[in-house]
mmCIF file of C-alpha atoms in Angstrom:
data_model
loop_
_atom_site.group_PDB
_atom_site.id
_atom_site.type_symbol
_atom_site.label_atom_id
_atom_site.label_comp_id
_atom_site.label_asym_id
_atom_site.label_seq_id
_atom_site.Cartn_x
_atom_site.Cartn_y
_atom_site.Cartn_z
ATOM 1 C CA UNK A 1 -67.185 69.783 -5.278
ATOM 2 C CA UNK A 2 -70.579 68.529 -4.111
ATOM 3 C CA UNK A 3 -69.562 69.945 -0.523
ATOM 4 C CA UNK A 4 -68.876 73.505 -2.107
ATOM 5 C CA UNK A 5 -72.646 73.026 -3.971
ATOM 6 C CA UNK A 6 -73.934 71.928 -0.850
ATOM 7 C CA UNK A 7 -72.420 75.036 1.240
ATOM 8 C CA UNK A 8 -73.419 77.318 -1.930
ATOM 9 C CA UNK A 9 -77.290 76.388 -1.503
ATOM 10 C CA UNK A 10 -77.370 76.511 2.146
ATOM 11 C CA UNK A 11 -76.051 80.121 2.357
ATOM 12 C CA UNK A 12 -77.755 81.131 -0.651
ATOM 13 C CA UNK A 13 -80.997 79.799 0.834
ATOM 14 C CA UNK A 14 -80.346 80.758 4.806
ATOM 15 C CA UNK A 15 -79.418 84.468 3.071
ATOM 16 C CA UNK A 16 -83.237 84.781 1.603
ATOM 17 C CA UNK A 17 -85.110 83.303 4.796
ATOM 18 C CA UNK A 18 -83.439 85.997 6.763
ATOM 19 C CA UNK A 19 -84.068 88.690 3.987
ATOM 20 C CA UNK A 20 -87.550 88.005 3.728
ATOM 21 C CA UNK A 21 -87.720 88.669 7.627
ATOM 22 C CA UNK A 22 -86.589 91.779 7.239
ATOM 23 C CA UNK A 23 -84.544 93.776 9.820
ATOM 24 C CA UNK A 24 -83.061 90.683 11.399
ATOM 25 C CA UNK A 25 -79.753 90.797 12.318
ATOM 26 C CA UNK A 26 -77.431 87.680 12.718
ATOM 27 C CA UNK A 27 -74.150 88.106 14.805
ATOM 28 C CA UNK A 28 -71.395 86.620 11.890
ATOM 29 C CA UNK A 29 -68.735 86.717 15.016
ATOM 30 C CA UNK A 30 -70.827 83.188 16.232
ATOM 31 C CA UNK A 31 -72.221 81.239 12.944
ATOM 32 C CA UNK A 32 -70.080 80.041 10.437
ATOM 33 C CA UNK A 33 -70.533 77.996 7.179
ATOM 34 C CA UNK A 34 -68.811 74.740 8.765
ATOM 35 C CA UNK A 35 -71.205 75.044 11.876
ATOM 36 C CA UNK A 36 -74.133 75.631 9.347
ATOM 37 C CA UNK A 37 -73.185 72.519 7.133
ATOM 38 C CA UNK A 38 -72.295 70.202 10.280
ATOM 39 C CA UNK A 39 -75.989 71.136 11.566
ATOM 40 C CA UNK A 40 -77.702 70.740 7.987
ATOM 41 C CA UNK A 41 -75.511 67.005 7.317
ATOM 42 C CA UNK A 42 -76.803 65.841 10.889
ATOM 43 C CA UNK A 43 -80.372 67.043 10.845
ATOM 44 C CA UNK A 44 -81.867 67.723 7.297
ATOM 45 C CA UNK A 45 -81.915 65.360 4.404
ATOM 46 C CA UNK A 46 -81.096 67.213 1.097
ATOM 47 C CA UNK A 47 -80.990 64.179 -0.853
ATOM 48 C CA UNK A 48 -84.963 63.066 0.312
ATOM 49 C CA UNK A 49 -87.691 65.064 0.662
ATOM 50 C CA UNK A 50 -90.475 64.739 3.871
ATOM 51 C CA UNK A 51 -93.112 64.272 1.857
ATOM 52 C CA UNK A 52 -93.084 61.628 -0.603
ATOM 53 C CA UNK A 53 -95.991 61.409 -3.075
ATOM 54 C CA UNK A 54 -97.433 57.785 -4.248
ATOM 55 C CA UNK A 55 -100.179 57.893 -6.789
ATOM 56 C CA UNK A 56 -103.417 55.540 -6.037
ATOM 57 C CA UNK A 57 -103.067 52.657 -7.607
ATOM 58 C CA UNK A 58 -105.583 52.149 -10.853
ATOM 59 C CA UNK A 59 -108.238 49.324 -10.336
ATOM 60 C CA UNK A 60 -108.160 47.083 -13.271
ATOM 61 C CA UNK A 61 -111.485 45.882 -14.691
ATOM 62 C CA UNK A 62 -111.298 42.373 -15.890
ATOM 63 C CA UNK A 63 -113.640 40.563 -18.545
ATOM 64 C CA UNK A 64 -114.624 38.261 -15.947
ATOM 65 C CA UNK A 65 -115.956 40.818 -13.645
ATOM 66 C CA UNK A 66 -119.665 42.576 -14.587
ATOM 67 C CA UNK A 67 -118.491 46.434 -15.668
ATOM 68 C CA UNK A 68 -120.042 48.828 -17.938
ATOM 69 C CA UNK A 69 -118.231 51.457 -20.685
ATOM 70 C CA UNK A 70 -121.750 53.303 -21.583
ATOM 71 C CA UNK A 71 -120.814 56.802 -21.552
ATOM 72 C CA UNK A 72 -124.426 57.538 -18.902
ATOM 73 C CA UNK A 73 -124.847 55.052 -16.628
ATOM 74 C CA UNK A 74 -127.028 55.323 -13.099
ATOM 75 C CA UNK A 75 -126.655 53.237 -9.754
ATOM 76 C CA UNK A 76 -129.214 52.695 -7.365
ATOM 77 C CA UNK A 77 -127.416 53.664 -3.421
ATOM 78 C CA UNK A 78 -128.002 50.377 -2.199
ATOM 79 C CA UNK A 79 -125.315 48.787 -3.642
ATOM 80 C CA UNK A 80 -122.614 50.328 -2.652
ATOM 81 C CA UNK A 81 -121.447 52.489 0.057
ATOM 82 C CA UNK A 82 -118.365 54.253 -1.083
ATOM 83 C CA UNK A 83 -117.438 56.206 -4.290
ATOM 84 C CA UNK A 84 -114.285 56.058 -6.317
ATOM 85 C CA UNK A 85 -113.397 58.188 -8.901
ATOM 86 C CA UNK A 86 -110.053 57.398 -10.930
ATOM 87 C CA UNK A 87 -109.383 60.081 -13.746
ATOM 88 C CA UNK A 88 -106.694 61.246 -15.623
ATOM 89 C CA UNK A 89 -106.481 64.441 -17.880
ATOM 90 C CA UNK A 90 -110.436 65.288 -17.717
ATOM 91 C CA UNK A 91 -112.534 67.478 -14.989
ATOM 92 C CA UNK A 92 -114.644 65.485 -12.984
ATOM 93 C CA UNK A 93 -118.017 68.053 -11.575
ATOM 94 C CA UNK A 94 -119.818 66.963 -8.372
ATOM 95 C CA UNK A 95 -123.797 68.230 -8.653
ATOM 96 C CA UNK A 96 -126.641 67.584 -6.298
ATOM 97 C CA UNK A 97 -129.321 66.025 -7.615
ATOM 98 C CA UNK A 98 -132.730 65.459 -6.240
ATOM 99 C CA UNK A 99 -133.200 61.976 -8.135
ATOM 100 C CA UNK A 100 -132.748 58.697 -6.132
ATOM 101 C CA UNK A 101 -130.131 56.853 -7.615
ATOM 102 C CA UNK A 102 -126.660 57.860 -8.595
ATOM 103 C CA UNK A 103 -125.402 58.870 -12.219
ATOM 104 C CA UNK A 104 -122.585 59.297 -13.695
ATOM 105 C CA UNK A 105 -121.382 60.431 -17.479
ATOM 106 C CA UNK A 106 -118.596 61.305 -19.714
ATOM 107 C CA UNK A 107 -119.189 64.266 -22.461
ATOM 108 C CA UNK A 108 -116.219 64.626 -24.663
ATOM 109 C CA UNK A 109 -116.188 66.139 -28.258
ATOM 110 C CA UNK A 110 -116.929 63.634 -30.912
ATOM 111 C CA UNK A 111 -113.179 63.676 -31.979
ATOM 112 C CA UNK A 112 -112.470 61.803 -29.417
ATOM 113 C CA UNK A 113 -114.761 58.908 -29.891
ATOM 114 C CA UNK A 114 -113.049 55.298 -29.446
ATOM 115 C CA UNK A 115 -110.014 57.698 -27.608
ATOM 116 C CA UNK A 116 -111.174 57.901 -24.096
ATOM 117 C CA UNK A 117 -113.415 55.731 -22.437
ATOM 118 C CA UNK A 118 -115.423 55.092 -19.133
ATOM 119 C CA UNK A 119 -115.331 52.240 -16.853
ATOM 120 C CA UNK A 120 -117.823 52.143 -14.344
ATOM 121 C CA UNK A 121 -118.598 48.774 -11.239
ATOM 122 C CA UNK A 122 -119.751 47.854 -8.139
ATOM 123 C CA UNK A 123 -116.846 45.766 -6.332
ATOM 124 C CA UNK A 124 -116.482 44.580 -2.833
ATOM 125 C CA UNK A 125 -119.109 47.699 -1.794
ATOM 126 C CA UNK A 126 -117.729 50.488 -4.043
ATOM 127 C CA UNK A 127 -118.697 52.194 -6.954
ATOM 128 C CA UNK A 128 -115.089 52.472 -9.004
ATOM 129 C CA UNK A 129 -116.043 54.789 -11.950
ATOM 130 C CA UNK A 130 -112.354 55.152 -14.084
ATOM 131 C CA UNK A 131 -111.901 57.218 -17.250
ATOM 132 C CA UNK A 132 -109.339 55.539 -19.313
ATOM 133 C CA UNK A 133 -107.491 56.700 -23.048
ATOM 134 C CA UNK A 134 -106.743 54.096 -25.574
ATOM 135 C CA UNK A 135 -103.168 55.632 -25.991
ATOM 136 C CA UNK A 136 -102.470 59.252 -24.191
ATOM 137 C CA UNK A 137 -104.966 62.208 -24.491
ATOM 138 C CA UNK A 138 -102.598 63.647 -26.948
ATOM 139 C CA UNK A 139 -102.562 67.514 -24.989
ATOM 140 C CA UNK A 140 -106.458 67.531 -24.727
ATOM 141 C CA UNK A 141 -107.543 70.066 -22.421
ATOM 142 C CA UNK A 142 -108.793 68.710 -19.128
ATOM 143 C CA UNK A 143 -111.736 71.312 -19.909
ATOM 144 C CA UNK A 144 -112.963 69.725 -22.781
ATOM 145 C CA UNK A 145 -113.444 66.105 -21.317
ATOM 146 C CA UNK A 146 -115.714 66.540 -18.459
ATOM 147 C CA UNK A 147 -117.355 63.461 -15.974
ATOM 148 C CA UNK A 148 -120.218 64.840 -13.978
ATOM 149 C CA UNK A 149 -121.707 62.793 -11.036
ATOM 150 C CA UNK A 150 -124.446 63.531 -10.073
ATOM 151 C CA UNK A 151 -124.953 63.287 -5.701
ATOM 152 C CA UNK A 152 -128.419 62.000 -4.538
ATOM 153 C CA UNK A 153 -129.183 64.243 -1.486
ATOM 154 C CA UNK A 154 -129.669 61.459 0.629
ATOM 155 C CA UNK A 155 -126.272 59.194 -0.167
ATOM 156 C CA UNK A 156 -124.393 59.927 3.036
ATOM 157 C CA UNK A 157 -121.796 57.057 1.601
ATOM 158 C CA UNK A 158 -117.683 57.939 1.127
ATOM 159 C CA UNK A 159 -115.537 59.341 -1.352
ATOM 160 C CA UNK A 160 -112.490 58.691 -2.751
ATOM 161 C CA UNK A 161 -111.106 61.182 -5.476
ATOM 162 C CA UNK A 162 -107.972 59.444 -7.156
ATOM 163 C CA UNK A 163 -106.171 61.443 -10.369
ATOM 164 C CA UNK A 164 -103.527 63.085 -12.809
ATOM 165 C CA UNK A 165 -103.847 66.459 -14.487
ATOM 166 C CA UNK A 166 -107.657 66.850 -13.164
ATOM 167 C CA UNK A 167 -109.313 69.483 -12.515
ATOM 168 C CA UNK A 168 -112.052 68.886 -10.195
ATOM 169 C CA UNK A 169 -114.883 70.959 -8.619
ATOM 170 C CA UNK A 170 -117.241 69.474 -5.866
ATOM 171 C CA UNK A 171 -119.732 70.880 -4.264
ATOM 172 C CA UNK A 172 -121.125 70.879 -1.119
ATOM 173 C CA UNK A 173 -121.451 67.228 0.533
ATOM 174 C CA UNK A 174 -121.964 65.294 3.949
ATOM 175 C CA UNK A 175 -121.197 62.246 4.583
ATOM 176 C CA UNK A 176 -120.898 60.388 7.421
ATOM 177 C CA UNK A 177 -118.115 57.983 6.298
ATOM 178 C CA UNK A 178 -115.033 58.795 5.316
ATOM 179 C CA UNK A 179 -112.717 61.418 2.310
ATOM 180 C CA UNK A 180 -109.535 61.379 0.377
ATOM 181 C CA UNK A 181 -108.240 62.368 -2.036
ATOM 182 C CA UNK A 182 -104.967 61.454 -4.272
ATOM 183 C CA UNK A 183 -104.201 63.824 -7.183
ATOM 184 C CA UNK A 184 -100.654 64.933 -8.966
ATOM 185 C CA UNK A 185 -100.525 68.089 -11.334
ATOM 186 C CA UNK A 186 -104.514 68.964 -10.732
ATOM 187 C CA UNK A 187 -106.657 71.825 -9.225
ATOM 188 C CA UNK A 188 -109.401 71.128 -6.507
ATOM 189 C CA UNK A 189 -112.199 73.255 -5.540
ATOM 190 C CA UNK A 190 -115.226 72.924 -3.274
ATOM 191 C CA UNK A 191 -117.385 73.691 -1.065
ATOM 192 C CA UNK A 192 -118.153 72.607 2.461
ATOM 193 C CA UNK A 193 -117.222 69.443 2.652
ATOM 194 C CA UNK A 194 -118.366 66.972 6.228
ATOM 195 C CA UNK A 195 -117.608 63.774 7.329
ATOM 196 C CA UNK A 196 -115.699 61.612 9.007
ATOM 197 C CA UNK A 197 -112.006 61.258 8.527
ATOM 198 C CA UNK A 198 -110.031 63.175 5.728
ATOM 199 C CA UNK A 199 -107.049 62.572 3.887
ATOM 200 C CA UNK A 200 -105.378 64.899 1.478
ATOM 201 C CA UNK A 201 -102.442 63.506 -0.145
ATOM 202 C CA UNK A 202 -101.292 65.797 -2.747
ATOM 203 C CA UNK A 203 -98.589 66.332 -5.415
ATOM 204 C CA UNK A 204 -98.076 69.463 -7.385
ATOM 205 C CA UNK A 205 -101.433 70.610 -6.763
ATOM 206 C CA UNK A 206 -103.794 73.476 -5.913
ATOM 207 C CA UNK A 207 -106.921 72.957 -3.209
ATOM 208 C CA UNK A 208 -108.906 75.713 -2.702
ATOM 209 C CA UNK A 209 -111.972 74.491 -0.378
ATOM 210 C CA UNK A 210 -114.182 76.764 1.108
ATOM 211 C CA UNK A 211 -114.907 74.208 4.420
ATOM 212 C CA UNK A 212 -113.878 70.910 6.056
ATOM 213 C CA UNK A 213 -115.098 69.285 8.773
ATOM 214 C CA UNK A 214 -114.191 66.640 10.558
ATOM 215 C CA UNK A 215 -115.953 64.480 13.211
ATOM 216 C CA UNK A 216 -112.636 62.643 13.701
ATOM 217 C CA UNK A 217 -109.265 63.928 12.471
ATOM 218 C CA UNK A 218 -107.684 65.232 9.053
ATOM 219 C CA UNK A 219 -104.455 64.463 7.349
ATOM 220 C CA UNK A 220 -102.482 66.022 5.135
ATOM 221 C CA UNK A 221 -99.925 65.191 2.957
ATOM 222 C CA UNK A 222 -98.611 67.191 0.352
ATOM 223 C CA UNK A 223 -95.445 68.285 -1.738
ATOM 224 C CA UNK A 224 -95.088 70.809 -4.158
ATOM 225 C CA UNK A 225 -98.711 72.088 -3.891
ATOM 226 C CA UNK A 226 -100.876 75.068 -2.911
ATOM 227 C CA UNK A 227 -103.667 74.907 -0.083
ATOM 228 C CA UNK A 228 -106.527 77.444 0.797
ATOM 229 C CA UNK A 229 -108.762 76.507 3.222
ATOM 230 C CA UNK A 230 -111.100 79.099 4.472
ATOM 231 C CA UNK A 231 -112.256 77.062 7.542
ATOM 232 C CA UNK A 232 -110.915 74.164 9.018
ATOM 233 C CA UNK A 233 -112.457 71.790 11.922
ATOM 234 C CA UNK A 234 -111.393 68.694 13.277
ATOM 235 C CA UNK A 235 -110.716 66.692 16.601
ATOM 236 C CA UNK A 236 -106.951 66.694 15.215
ATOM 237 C CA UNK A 237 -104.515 68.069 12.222
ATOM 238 C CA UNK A 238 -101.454 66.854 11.065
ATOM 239 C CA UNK A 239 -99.483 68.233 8.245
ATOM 240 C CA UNK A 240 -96.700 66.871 5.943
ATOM 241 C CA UNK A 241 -95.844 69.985 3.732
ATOM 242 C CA UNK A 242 -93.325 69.841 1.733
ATOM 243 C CA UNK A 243 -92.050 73.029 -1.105
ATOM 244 C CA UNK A 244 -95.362 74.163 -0.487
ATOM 245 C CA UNK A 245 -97.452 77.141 0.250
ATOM 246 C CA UNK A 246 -100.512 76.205 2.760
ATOM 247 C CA UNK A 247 -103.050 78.838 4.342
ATOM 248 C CA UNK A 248 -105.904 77.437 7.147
ATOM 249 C CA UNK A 249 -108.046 79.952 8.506
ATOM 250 C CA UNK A 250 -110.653 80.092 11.499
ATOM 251 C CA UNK A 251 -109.128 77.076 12.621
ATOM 252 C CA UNK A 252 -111.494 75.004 15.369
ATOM 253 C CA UNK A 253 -109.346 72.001 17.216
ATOM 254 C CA UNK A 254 -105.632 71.722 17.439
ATOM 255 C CA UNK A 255 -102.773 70.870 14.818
ATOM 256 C CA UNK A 256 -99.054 69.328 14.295
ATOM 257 C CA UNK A 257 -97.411 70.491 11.172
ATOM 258 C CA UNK A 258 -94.166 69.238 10.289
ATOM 259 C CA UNK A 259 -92.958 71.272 6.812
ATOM 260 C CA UNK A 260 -89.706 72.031 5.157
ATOM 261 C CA UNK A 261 -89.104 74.735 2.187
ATOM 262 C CA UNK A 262 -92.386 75.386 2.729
ATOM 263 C CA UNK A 263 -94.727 78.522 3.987
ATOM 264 C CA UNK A 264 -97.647 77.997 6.306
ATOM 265 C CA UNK A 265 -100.038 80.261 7.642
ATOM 266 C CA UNK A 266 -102.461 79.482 10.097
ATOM 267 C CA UNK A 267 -105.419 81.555 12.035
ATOM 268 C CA UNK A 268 -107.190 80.317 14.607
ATOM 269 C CA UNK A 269 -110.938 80.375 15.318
ATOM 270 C CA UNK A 270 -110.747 78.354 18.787
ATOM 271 C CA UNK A 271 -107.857 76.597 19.969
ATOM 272 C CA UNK A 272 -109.303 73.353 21.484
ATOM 273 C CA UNK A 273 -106.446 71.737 20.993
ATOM 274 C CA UNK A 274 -102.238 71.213 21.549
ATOM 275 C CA UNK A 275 -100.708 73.609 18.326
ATOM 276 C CA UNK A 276 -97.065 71.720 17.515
ATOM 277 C CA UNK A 277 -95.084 73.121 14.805
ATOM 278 C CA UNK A 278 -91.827 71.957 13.144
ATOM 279 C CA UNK A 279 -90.467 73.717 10.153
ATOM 280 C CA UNK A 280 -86.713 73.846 8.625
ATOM 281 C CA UNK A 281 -86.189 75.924 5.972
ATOM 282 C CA UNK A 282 -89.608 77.859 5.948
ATOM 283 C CA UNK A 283 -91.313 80.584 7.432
ATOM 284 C CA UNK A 284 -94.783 79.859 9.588
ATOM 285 C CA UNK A 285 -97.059 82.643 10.809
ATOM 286 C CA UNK A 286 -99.431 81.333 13.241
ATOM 287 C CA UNK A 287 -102.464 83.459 14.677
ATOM 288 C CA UNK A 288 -104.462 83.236 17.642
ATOM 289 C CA UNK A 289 -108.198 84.511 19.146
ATOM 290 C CA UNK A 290 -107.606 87.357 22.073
ATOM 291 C CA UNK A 291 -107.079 85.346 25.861
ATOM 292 C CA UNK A 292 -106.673 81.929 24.137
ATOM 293 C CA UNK A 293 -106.100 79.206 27.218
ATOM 294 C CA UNK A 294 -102.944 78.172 25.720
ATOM 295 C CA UNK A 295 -99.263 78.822 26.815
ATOM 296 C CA UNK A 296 -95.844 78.752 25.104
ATOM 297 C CA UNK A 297 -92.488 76.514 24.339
ATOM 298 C CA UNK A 298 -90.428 77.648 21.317
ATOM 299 C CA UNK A 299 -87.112 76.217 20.146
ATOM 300 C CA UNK A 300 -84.926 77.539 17.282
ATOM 301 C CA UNK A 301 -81.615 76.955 15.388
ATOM 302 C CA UNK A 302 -80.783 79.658 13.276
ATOM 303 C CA UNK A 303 -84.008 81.106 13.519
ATOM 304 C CA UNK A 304 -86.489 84.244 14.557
ATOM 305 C CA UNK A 305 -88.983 83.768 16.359
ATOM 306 C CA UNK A 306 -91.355 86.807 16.847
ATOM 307 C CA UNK A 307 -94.243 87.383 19.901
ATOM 308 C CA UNK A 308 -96.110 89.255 19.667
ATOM 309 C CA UNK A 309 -98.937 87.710 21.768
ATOM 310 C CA UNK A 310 -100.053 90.011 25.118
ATOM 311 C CA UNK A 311 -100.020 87.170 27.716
ATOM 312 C CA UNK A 312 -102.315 87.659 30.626
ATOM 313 C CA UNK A 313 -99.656 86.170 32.990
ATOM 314 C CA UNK A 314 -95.912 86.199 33.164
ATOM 315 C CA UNK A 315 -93.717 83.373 31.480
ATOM 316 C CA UNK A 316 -95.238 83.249 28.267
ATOM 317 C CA UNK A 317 -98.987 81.644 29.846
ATOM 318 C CA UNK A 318 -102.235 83.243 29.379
ATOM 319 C CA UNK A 319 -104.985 82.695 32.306
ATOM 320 C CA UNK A 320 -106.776 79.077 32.736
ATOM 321 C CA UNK A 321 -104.387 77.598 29.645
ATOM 322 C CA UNK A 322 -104.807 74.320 28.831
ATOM 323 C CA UNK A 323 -102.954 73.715 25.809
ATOM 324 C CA UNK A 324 -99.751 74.301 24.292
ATOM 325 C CA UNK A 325 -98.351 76.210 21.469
ATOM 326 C CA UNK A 326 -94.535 74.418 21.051
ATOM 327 C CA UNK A 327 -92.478 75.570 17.634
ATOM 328 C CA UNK A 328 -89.180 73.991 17.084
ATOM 329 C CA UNK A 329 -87.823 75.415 14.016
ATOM 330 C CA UNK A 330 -84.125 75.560 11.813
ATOM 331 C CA UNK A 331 -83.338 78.145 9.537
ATOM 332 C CA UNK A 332 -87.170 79.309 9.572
ATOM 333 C CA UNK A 333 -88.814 82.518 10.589
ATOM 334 C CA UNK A 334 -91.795 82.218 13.210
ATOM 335 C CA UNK A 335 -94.297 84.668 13.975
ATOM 336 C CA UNK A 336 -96.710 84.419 16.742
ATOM 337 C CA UNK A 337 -99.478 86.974 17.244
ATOM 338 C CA UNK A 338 -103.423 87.772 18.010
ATOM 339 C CA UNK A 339 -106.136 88.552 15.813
#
């Protein structure tokens, strides 16, 4: 019975990859179902997905260590050099400030007094600041419990943005350490976001950032989740998708991308970089500037693959290439083309 399921799915779900495509035919003479299942048993794991989601763990404040639950509090920037942010059912706002120090507060409506509470401390070189409710937040709206910080123009420290049903807007910072971010069930937006390295590990969530910039390289990590990125630049990629919908655009750098059930979309500014994509189960649509120095390996199982890239020189290779576009897809549609 859990064979027949099994079989059931696959053609069910190999049925609307093709009929999204549109047009494509598949010769029924040379696949079968047996084939199809033998392949999917061997190669794909049903039963686990890719991308498996584990939520920062909460720092606990003990009465031994020096903390503070005022609802304003403000820190000067020399002592500490990294900020965390733990919340849970609240928006958390990022503003600039022009002050010197760092501050950070909790407005909720006065029902809520003695319900939710903020925990704020310097510990080992970070500022943990952790919103906390004395039982659940009982279906409050993440709108009406908001923490603002407040950014000194001149802290160039890290970030760390940890949470659970959050909604969070940040705006523009630079830093010149290091981002990530951990957050199930919550919506992101920001603005143009620099620094060092950046991880995005994600769980039924929604990122819309308007740019990211990386002086070293960006990872990402995400299940269940939408991305929008309008501009994207790093020394490296890599992507973990999993059930997801992700969109890059003007893409600087190069990127790996492994995704299943997932659809990924991904326009290029400047190739400066090998462009290595995996997908099973998914469709990927992958632009490219005019002339790019790069030249092509594909590889598919049950798949369409579409170029329509004019290359400069026979064999798939455009003039003076340096790098590599290599796809190796399974019951996925691929489309290749310039802007």
């Amino acid at each position: 019975m859990k064979k027949i399921s099994m079989l059931f799915y696959i053609s069910m779900t190999v049925g609307l990859i093709f009929a999204i495509a549109g047009g494509v035919m598949i010769d029924r003479g040379e696949v079968n179902m047996g084939q199809i299942y033998d392949i999917l048993q061997e190669n794909l794991n049903f039963s686990e997905k890719k991308v498996v989601f584990e939520q920062a763990e909460i720092p606990e404040f003990s009465e031994s260590e020096k903390y503070t639950s005022d609802k304003n509090v403000t820190y000067p920037l020399n002592e500490f050099h990294t900020l965390e942010i733990y919340s849970e059912g609240c928006s958390v706002e990022f503003k600039p400030t022009n002050a010197d120090d760092m501050k950070i507060s909790l407005d909720y409506p006065k029902k809520l007094n003695n319900k939710i509470f903020l925990r704020t401390a310097v510990k080992n070189g970070s500022l943990k600041v952790l919103t906390t409710w004395a039982d659940s937040n009982g279906g409050v709206g993440s709108r009406d419990v908001v923490l603002t910080v407040e950014i000194p123009e001149n802290y160039k420290g890290g970030y760390s943005i940890n949470g659970s049903g959050t909604a969070v807007d940040i705006c523009s910072l630079e830093s010149s350490m290091d981002f990530s971010f951990n957050l199930l069930g919550s919506t992101v937006k920001t603005g143009e976001l620099t620094g060092g390295e950046f991880i995005f590990e994600l769980s039924g969530t929604t990122l819309n950032a308007e740019s990211i910039e990386s002086r070293g390289g960006i990872n990402f990590s995400v299940t269940s989740s939408t991305m929008n990125i309008d501009t994207l630049s790093s020394a490296y990629t890599r992507l973990n998708a999993s059930s997801s919908t992700v969109n890059l655009k003007n893409i600087s750098g190069g990127i790996t991308t492994d995704s299943q059930t997932s659809t990924l979309n991904c326009e290029f500014k400047h190739i400066g970089g090998n462009v290595n994509i995996t997908a099973e189960m998914g469709s990927v649509n992958v632009k490219i500037p005019h002339n790019s120095p790069v030249s092509l390996r594909h590889e598919e199982s049950y798949s369409t693959f579409k170029n329509n890239v004019k290359w400069t020189d026979k064999g798939d290779k455009n003039k003076d290439s340096k790098y590599i576009i290599d796809t190796n897809v399974k019951f996925s549609i691929v489309t290749l083309e310039e802007k």
